[in-house]
JSON list of C-alpha atoms in Angstrom, two decimals:
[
{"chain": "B", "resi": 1, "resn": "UNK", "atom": "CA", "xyz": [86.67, 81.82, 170.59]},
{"chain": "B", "resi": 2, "resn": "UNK", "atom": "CA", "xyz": [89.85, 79.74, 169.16]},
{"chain": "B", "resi": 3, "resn": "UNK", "atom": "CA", "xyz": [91.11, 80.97, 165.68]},
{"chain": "B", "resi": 4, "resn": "UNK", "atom": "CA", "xyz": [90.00, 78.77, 163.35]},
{"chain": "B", "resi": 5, "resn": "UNK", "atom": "CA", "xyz": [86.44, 77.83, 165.05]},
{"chain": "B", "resi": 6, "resn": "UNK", "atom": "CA", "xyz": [83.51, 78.65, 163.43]},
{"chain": "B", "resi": 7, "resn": "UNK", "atom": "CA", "xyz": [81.19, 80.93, 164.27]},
{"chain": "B", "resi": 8, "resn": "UNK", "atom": "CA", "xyz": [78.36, 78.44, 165.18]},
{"chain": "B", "resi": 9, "resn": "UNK", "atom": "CA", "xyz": [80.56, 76.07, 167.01]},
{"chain": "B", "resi": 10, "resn": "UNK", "atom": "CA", "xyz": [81.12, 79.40, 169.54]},
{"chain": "B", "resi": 11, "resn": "UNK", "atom": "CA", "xyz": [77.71, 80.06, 169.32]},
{"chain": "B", "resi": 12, "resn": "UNK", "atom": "CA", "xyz": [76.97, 76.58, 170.47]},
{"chain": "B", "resi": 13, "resn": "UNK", "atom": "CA", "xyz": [79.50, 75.42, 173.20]},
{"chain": "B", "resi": 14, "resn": "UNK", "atom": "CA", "xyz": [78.50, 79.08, 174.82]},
{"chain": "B", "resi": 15, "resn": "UNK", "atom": "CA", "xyz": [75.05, 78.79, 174.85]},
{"chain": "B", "resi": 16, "resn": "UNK", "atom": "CA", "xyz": [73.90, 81.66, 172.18]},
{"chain": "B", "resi": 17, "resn": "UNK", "atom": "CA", "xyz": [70.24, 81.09, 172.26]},
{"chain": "B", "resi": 18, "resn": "UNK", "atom": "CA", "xyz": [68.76, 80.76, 168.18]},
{"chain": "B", "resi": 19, "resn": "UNK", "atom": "CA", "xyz": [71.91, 79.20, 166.91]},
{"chain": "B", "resi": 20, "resn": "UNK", "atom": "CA", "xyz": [71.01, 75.62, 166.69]},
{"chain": "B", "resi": 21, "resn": "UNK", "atom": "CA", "xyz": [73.83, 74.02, 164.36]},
{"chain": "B", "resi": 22, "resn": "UNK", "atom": "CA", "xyz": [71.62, 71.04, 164.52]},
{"chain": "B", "resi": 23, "resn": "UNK", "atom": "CA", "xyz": [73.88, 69.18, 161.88]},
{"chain": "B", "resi": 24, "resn": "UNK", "atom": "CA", "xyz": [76.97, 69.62, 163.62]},
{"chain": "B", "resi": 25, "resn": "UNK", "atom": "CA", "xyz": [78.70, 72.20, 161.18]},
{"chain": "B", "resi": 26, "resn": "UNK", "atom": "CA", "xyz": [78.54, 69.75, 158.18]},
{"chain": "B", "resi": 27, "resn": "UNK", "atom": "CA", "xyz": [76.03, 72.74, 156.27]},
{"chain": "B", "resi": 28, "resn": "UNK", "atom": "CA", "xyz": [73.43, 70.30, 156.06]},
{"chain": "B", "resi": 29, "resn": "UNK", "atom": "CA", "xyz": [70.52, 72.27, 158.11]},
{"chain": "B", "resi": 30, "resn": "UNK", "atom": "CA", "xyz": [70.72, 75.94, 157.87]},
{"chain": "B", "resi": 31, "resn": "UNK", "atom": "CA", "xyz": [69.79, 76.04, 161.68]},
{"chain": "B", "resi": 32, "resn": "UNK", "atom": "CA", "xyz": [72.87, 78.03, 162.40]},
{"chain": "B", "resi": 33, "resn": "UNK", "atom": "CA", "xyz": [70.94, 81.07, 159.75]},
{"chain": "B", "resi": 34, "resn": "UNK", "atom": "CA", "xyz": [72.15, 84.58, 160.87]},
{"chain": "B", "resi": 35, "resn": "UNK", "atom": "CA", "xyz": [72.01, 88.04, 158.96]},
{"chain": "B", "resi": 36, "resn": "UNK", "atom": "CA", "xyz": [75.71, 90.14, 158.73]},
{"chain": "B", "resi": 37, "resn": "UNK", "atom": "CA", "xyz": [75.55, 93.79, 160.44]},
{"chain": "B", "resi": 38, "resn": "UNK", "atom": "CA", "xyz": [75.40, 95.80, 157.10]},
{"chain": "B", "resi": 39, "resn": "UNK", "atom": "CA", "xyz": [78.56, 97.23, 158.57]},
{"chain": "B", "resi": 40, "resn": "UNK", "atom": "CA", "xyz": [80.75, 94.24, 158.75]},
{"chain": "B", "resi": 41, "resn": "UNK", "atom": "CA", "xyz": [79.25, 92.55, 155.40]},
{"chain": "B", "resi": 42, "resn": "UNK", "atom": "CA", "xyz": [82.40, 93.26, 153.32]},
{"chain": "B", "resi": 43, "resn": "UNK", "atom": "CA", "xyz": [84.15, 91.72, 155.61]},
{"chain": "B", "resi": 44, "resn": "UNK", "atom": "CA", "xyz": [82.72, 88.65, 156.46]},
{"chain": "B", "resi": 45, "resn": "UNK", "atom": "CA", "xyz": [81.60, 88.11, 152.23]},
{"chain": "B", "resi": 46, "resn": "UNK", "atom": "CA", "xyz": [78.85, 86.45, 151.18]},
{"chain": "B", "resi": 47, "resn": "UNK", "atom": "CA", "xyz": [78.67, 82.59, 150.30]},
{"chain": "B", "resi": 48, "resn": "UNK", "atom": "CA", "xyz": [79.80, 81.75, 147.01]},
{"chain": "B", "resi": 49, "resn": "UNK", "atom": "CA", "xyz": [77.53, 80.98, 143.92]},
{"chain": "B", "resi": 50, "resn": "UNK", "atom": "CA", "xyz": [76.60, 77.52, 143.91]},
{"chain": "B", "resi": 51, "resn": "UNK", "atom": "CA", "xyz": [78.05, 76.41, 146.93]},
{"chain": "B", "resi": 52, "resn": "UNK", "atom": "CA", "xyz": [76.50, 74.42, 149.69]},
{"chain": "B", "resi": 53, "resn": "UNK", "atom": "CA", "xyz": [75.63, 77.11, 151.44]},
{"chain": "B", "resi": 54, "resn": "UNK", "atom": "CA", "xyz": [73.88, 79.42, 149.02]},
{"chain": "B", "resi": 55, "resn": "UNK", "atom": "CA", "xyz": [72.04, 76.68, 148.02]},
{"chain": "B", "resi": 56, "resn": "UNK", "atom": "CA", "xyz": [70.83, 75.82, 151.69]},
{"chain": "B", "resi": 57, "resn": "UNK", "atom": "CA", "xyz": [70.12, 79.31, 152.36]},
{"chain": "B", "resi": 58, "resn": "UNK", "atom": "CA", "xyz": [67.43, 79.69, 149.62]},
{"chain": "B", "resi": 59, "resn": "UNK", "atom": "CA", "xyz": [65.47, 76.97, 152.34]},
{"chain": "B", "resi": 60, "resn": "UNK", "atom": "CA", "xyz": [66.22, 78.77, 155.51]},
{"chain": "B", "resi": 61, "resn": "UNK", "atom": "CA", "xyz": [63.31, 81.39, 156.92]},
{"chain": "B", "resi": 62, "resn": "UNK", "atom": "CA", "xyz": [63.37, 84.63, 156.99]},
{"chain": "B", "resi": 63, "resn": "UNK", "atom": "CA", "xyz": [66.75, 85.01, 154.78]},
{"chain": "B", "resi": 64, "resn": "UNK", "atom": "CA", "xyz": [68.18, 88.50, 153.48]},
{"chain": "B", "resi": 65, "resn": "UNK", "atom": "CA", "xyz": [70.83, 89.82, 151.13]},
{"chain": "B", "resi": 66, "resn": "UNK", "atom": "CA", "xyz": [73.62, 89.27, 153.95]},
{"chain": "B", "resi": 67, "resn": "UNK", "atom": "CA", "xyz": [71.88, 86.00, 154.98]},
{"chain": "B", "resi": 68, "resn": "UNK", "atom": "CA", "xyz": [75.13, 83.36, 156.14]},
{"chain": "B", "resi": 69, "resn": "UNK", "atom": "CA", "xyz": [75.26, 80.20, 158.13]},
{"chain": "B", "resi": 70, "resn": "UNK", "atom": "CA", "xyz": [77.13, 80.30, 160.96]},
{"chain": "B", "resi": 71, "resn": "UNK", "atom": "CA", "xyz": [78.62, 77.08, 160.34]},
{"chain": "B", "resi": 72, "resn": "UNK", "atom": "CA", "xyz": [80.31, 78.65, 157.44]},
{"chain": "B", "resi": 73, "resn": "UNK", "atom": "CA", "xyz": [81.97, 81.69, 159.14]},
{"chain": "B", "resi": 74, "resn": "UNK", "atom": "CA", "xyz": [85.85, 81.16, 160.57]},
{"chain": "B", "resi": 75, "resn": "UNK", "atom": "CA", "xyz": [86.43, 83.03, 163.51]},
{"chain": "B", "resi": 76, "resn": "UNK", "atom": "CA", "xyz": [89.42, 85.26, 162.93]},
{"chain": "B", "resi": 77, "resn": "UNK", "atom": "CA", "xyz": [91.02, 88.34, 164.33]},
{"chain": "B", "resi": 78, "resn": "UNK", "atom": "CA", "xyz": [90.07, 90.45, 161.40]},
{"chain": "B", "resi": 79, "resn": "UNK", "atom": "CA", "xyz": [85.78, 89.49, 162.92]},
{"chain": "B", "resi": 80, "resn": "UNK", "atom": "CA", "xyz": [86.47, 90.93, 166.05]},
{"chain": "B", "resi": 81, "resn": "UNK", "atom": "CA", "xyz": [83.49, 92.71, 167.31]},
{"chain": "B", "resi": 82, "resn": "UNK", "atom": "CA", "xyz": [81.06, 91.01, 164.38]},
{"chain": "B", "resi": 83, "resn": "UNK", "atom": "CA", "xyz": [77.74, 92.20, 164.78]},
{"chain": "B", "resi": 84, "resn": "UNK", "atom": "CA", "xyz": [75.12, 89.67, 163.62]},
{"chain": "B", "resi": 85, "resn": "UNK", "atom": "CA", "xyz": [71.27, 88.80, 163.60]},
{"chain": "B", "resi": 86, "resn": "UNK", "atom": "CA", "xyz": [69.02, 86.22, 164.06]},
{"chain": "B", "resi": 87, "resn": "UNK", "atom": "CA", "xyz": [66.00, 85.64, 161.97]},
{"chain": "B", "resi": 88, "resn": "UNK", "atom": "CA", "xyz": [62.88, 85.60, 163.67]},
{"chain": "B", "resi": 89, "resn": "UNK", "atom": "CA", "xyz": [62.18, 81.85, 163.61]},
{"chain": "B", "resi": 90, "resn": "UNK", "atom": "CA", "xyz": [65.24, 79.57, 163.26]},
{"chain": "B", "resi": 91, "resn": "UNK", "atom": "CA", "xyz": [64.06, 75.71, 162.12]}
]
């Protein structure tokens, strides 16, 4: 993946089955839900309180304390080798 690409935009252009990123990246959809690895949580962070994203997550299925969307994790050197979920059901 290019620096600076998000997570679901590599997810989608490769073919990652469950990572939908039906609205394009524009965190309108939460169809791009995964869970962190426990292990790599820190580094990744959560979304920020009252942002877009935490307040889309609350609508996604199937979320958990290191719920993210995709859309909203940059791919950077320091996330190589992230280990992520997928919820059961993804809208």
């Amino acid at each position: 993946l290019a620096d600076g690409w998000s997570l679901m935009q590599g997810a989608t252009t490769n073919g990652v089955d469950g990572i939908l990123g039906e609205c394009g990246g524009s965190c309108a959809c939460a169809t791009c839900h995964v869970h962190v690895d426990d292990a790599w949580i820190e580094r990744v962070g959560l979304p920020e309180e009252g942002s877009m994203e935490s307040d889309l997550i609350q609508f996604a299925e199937g979320t958990t304390e290191t719920s993210r969307l995709a859309c909203q994790i940059p791919m950077v050197p320091e996330l190589d080798g992230l280990v992520l979920h997928l919820p059961e059901l993804q809208h």
